[in-house]
Coordinates of N, CA, C and O and ligand atoms in Angstrom, one line a residue:
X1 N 16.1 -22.4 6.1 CA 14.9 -21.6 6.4 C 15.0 -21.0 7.8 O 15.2 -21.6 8.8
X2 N 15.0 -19.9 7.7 CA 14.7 -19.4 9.4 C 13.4 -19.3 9.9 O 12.4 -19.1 9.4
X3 N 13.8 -19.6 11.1 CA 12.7 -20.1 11.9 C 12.0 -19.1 12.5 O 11.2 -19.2 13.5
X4 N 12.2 -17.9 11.9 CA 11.4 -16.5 12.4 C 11.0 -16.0 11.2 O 11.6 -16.1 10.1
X5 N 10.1 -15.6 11.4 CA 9.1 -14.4 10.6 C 8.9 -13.2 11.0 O 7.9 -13.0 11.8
X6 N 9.7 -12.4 10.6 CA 9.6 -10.9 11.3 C 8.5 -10.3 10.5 O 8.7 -10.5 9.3
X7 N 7.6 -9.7 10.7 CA 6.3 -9.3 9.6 C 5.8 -7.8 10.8 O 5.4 -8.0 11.9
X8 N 5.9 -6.7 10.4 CA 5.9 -5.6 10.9 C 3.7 -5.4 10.8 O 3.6 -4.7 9.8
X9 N 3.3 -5.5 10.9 CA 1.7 -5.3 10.7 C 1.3 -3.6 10.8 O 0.6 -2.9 11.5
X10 N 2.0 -3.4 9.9 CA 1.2 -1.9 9.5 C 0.7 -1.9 8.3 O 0.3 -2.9 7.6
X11 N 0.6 -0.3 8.1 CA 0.0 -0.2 6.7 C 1.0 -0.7 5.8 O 2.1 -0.5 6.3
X12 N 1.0 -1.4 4.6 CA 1.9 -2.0 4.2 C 1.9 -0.9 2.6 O 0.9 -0.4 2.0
X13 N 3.3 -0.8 2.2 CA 3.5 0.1 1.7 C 3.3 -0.6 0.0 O 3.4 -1.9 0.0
X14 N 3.1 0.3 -1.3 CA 2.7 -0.5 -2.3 C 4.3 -0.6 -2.5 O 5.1 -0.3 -1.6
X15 N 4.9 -1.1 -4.1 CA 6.3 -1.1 -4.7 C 7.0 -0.1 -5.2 O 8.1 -0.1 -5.8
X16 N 6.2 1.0 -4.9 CA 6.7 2.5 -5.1 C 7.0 3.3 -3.6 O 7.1 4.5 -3.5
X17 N 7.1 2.4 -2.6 CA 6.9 3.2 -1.1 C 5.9 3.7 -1.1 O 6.3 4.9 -1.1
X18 N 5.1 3.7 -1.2 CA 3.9 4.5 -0.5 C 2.4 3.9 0.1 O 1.6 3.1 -0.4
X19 N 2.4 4.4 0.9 CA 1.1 4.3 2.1 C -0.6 4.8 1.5 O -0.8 5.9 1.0
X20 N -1.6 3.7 1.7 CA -2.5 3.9 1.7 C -3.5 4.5 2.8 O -3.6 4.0 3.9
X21 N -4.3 5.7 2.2 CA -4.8 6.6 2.9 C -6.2 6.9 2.5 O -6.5 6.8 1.3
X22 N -7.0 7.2 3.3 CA -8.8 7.3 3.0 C -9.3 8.4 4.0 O -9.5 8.3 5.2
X23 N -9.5 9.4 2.9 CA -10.5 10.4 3.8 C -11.8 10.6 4.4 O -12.8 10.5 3.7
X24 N -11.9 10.7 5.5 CA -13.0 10.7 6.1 C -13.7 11.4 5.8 O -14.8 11.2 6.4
X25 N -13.6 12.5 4.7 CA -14.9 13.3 4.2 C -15.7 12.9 3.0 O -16.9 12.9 2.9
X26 N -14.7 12.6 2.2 CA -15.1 12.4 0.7 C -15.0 10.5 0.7 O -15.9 9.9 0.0
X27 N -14.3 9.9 1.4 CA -14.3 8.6 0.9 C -12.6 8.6 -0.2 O -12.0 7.6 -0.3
X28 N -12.3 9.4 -0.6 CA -11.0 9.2 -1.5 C -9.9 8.4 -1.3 O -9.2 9.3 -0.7
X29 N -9.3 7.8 -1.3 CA -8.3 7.0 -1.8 C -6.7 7.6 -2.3 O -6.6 7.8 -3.5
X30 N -5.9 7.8 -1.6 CA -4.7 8.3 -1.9 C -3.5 8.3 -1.3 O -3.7 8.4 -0.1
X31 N -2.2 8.2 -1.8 CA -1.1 7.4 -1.3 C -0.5 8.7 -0.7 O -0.9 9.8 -1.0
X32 N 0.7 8.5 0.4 CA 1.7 9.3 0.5 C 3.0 8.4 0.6 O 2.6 7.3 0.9
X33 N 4.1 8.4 0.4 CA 5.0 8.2 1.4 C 5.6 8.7 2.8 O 5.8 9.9 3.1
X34 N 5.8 7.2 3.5 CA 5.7 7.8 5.1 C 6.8 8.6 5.4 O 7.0 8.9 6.6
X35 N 7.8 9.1 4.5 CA 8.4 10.1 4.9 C 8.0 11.2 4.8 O 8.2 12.0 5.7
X36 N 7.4 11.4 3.8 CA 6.6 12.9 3.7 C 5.5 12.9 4.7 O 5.4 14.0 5.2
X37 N 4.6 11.7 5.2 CA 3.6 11.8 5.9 C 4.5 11.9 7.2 O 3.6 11.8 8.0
X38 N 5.3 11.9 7.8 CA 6.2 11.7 9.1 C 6.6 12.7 8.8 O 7.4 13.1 9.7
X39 N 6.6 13.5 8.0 CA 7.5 15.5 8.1 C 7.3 16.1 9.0 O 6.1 16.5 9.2
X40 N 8.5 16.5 10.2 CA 7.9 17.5 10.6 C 7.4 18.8 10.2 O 6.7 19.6 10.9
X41 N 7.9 18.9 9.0 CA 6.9 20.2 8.3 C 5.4 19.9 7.9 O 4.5 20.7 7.8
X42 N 5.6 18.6 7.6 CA 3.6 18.1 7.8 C 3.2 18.7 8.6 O 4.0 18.7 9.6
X43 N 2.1 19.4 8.6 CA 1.3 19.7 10.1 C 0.2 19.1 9.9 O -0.2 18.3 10.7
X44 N -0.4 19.4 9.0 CA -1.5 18.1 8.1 C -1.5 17.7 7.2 O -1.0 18.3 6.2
X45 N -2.1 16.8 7.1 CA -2.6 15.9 5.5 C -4.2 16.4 5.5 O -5.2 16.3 6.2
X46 N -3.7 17.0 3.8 CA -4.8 17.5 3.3 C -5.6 16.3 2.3 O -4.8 15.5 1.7
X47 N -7.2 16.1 2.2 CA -7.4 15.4 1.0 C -6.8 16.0 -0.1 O -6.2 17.1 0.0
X48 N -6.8 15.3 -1.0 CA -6.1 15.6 -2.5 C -7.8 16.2 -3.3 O -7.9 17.2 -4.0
X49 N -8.8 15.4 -3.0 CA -10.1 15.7 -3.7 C -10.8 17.0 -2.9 O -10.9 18.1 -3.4
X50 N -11.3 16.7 -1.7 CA -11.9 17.6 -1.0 C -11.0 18.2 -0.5 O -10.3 17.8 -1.4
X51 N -10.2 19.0 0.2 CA -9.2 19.6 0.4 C -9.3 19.8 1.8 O -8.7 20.8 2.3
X52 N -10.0 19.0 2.4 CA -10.0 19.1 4.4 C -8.8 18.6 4.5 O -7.9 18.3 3.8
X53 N -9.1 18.6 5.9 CA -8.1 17.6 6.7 C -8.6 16.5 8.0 O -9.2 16.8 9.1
X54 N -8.2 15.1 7.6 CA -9.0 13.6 8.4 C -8.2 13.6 9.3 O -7.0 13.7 9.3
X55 N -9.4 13.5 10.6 CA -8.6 13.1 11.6 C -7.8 12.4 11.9 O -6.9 12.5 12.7
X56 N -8.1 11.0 11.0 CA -7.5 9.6 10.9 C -7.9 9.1 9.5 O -9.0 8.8 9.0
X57 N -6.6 8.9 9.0 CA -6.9 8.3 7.5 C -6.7 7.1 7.4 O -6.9 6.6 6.3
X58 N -6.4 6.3 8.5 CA -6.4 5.0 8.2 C -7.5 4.6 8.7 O -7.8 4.8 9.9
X59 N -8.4 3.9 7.9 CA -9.6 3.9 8.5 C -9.7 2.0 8.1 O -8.7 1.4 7.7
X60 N -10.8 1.4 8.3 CA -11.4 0.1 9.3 C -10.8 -0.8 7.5 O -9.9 -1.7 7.6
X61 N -11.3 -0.5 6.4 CA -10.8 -1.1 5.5 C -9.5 -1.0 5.0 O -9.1 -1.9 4.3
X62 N -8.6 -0.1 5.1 CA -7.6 0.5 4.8 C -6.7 -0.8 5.9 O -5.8 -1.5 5.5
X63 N -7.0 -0.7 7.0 CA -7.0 -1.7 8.2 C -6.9 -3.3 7.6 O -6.1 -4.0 8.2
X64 N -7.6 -3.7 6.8 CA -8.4 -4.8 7.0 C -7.7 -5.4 6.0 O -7.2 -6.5 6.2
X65 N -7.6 -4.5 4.0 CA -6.9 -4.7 3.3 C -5.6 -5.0 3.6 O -5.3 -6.1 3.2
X66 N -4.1 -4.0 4.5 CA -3.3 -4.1 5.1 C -3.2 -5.3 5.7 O -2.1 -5.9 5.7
X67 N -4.2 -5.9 6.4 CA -4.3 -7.5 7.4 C -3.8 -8.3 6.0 O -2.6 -8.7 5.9
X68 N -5.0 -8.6 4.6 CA -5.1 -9.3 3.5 C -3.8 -9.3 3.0 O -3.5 -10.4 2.5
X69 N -3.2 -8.6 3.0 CA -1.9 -8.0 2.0 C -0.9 -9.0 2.7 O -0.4 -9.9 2.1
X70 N -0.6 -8.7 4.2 CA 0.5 -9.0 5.0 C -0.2 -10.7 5.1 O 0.7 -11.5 5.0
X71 N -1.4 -11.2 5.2 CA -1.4 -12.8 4.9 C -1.1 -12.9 3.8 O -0.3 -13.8 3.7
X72 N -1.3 -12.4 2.5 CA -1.1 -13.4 1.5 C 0.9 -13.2 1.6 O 1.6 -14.2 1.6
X73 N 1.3 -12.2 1.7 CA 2.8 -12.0 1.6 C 3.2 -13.3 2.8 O 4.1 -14.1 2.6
X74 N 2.6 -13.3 3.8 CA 3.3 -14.4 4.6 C 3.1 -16.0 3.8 O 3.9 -16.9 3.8
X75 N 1.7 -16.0 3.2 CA 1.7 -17.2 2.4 C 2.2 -17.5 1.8 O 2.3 -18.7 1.6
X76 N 3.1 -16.3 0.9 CA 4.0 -16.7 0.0 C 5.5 -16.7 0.1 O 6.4 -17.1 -0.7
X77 N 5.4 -16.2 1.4 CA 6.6 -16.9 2.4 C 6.8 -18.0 2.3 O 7.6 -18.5 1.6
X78 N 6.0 -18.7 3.1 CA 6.2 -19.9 3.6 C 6.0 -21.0 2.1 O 6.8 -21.9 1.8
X79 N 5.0 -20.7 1.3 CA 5.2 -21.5 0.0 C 6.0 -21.1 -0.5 O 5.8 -21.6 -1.6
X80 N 7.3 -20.3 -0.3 CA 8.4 -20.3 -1.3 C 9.9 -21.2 -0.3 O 10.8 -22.0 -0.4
X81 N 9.4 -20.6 0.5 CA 10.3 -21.6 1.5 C 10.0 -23.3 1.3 O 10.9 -24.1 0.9
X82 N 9.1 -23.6 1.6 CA 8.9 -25.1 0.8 C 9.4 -25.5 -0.3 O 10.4 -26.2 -0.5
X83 N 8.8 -25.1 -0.8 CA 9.4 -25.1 -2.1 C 10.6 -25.0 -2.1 O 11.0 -26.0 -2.7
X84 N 11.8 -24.1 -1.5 CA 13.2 -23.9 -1.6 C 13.9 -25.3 -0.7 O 15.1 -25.4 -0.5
X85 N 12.6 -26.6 -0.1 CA 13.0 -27.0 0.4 C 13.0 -28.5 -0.3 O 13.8 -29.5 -0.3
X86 N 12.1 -28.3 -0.8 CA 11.6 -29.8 -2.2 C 12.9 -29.8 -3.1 O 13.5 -30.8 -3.4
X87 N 13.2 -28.4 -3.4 CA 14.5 -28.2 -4.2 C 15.9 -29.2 -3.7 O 16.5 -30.1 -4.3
X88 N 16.1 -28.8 -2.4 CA 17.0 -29.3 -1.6 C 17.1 -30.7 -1.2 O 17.9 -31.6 -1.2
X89 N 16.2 -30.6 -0.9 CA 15.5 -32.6 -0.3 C 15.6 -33.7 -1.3 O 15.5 -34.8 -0.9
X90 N 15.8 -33.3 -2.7 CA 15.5 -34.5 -3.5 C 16.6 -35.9 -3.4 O 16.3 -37.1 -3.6
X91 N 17.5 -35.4 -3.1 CA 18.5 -36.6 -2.6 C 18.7 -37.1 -1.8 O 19.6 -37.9 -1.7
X92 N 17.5 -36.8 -0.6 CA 17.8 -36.6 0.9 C 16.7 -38.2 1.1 O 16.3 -38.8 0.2
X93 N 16.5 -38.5 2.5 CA 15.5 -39.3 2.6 C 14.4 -38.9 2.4 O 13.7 -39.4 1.5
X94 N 13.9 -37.8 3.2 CA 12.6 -37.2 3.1 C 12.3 -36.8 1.4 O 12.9 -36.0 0.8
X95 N 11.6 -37.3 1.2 CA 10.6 -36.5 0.0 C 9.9 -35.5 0.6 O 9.4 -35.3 1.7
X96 N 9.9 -34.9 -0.6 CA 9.1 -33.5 0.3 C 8.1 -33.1 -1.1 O 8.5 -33.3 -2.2
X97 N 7.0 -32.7 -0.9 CA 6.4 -32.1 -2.6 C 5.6 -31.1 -1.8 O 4.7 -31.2 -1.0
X98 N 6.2 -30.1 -2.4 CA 5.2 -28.4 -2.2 C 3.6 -28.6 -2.8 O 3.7 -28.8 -4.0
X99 N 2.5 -28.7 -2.6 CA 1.8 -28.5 -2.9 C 1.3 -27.1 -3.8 O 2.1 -26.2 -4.0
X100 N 0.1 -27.0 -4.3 CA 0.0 -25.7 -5.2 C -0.1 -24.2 -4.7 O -0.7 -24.0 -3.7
X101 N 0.4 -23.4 -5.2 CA 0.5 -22.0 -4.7 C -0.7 -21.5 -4.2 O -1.8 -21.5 -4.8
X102 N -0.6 -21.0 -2.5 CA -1.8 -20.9 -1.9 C -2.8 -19.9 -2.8 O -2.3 -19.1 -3.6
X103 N -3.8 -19.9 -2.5 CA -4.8 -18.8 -3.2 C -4.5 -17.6 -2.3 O -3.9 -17.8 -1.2
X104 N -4.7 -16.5 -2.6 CA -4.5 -15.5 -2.1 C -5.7 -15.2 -2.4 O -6.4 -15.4 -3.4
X105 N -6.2 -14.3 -0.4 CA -7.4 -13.9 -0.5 C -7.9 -12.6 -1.3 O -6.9 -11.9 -1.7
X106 N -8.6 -12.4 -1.6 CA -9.1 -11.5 -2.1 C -9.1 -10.1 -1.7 O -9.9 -9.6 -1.0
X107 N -7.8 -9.4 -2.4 CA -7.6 -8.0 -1.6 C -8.7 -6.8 -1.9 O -8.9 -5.8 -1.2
X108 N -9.4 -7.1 -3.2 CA -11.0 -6.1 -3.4 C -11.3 -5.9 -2.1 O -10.8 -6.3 -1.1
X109 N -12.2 -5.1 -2.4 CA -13.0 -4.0 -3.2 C -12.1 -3.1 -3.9 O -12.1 -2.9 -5.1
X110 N -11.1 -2.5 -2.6 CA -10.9 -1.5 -3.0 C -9.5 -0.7 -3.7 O -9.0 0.4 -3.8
X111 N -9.2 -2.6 -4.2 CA -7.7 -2.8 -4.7 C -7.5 -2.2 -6.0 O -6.4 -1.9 -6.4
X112 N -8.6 -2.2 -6.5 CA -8.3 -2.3 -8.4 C -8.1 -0.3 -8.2 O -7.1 0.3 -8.7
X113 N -9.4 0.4 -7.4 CA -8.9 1.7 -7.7 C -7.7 2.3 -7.0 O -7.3 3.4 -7.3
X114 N -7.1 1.6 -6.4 CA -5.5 2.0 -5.9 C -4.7 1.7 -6.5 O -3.6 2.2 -6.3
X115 N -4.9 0.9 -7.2 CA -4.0 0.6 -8.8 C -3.8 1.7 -9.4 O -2.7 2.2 -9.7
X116 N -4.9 2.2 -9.8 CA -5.2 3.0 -10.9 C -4.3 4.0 -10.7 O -3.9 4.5 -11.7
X117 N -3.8 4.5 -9.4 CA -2.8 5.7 -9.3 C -1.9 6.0 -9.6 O -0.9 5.3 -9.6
X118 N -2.0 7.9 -9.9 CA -0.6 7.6 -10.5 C 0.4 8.9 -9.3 O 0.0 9.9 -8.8
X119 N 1.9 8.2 -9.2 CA 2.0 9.2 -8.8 C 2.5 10.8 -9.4 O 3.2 11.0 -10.4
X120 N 1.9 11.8 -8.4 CA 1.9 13.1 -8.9 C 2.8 14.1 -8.0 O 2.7 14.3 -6.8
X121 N 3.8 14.9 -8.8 CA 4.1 16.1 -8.2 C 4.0 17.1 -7.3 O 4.7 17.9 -8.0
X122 N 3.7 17.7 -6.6 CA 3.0 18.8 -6.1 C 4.6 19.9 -5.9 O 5.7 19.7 -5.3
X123 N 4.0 21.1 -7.0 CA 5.6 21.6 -7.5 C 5.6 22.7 -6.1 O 6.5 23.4 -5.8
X124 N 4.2 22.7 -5.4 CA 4.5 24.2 -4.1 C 5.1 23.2 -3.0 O 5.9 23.7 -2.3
X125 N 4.9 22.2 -2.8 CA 5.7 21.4 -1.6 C 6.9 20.6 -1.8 O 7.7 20.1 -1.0
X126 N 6.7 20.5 -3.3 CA 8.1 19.6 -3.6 C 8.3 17.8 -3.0 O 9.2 17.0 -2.6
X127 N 6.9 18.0 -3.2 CA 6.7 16.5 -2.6 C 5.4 15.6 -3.7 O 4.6 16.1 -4.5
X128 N 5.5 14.6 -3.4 CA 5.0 13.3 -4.4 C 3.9 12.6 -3.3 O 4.1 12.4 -2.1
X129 N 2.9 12.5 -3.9 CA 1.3 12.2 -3.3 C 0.9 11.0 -4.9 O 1.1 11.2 -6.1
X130 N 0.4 9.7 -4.1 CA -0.3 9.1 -5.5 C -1.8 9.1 -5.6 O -2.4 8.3 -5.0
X131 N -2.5 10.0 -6.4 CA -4.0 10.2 -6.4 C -4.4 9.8 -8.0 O -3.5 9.7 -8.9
X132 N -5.8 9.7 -8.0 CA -6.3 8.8 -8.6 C -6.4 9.8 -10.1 O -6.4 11.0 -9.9
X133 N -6.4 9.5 -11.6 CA -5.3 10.0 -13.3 C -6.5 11.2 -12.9 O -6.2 12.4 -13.0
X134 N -7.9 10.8 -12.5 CA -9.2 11.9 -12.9 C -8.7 13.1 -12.1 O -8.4 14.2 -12.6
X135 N -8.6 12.7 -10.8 CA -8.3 14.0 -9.9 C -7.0 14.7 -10.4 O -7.1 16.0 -10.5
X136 N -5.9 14.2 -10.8 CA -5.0 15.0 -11.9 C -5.0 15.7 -13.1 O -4.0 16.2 -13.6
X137 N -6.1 15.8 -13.6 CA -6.5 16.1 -14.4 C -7.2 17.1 -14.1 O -6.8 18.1 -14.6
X138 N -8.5 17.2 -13.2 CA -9.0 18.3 -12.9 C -8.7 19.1 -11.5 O -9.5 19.7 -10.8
X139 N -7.2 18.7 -11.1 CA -7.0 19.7 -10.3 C -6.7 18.8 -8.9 O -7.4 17.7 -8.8
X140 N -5.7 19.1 -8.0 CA -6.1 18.0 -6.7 C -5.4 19.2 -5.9 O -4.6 20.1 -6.3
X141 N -5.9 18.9 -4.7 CA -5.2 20.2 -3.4 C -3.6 18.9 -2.9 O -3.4 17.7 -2.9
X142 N -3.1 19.9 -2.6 CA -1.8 19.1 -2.3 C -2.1 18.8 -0.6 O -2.4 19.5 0.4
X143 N -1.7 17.2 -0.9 CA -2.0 17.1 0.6 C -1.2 17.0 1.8 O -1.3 16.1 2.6
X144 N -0.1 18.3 1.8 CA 1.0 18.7 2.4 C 0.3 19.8 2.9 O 0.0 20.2 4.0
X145 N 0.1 20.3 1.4 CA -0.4 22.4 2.3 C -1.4 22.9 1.8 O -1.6 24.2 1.8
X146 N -2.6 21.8 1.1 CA -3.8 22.6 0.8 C -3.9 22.9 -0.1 O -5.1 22.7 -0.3
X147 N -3.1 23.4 -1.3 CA -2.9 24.6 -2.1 C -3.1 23.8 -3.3 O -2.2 23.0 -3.8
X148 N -4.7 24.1 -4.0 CA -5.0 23.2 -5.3 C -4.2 23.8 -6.2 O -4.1 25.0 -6.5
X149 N -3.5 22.5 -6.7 CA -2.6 22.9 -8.2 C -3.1 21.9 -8.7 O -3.4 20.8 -8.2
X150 N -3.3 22.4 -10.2 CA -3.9 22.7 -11.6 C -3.0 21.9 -12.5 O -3.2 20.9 -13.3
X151 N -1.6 22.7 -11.9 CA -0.8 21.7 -13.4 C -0.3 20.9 -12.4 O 0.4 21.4 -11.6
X152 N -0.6 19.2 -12.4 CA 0.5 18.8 -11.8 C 0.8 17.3 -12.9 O 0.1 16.5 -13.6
X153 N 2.4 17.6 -12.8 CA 3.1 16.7 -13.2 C 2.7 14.8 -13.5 O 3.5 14.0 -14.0
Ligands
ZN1 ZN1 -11.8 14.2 0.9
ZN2 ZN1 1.9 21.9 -1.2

């Protein structure tokens, strides 16, 4: 087991790379990846629904969920690590017994509708945004350059 835990405490990215983001005007919900969001051809991030631009999209829950996410992943650090050590120990003197899989706190409210996303094309920037099946359907501004597209992938 190593005896360090390197755990970076940012926005933590979902299993597709991508970063969670919340607009300050509408309340919306929507992903980028931080390479596209780190472009220097970004000049801003447009919402995908209202089509402004947030001063700061990482806002207090976006924050807070990111905290929840990075504890339960460290929890299940350290309870897989045990565990990998009960495995090992059974011949040893020490007995060792992992107890049961920590609970993981409760990443709601606003987990289930960030699920729901899918990700989407944006064919004028050539770049991938994950916004919520409804807003794809009727239209989302690309949140690279503004520019609502209609058909998107
Ligand atoms: Zn908005
Ligand atoms: Zn665009």
């Amino acid at each position: 087991m190593s005896d360090e835990i390197n755990m970076t405490i940012s926005i933590p990215t979902d299993a597709d790379g991508y970063v969670l983001l919340r607009c300050e005007h509408c309340g919306t919900y929507f992903k980028g990846t931080p390479s596209d969001l780190k472009d220097d051809g970004v000049l801003h991030i447009f919402c995908p629904s209202c089509g402004l631009i947030s001063e700061n999209y990482v806002t207090e829950d976006v924050l807070e969920l990111a905290m929840k996410m990075a504890k339960n992943a460290v929890k299940d650090m350290i309870y897989n690590e045990f565990k990998k050590m009960e495995r090992h120990s059974t011949r040893g003197i020490i007995t060792f017994k992992t107890g049961k899989r920590p609970k993981h706190e409760n990443e709601d409210p606003i987990r289930s509708g960030i699920e729901a996303m899918e990700i989407c094309k944006f064919p004028c920037c050539k770049r991938t945004a994950k916004i919520k099946p409804l807003l794809k359907m009727t239209g989302a501004y690309c949140p690279f350059c503004g520019v609502k597209n209609y058909e998107i992938e």
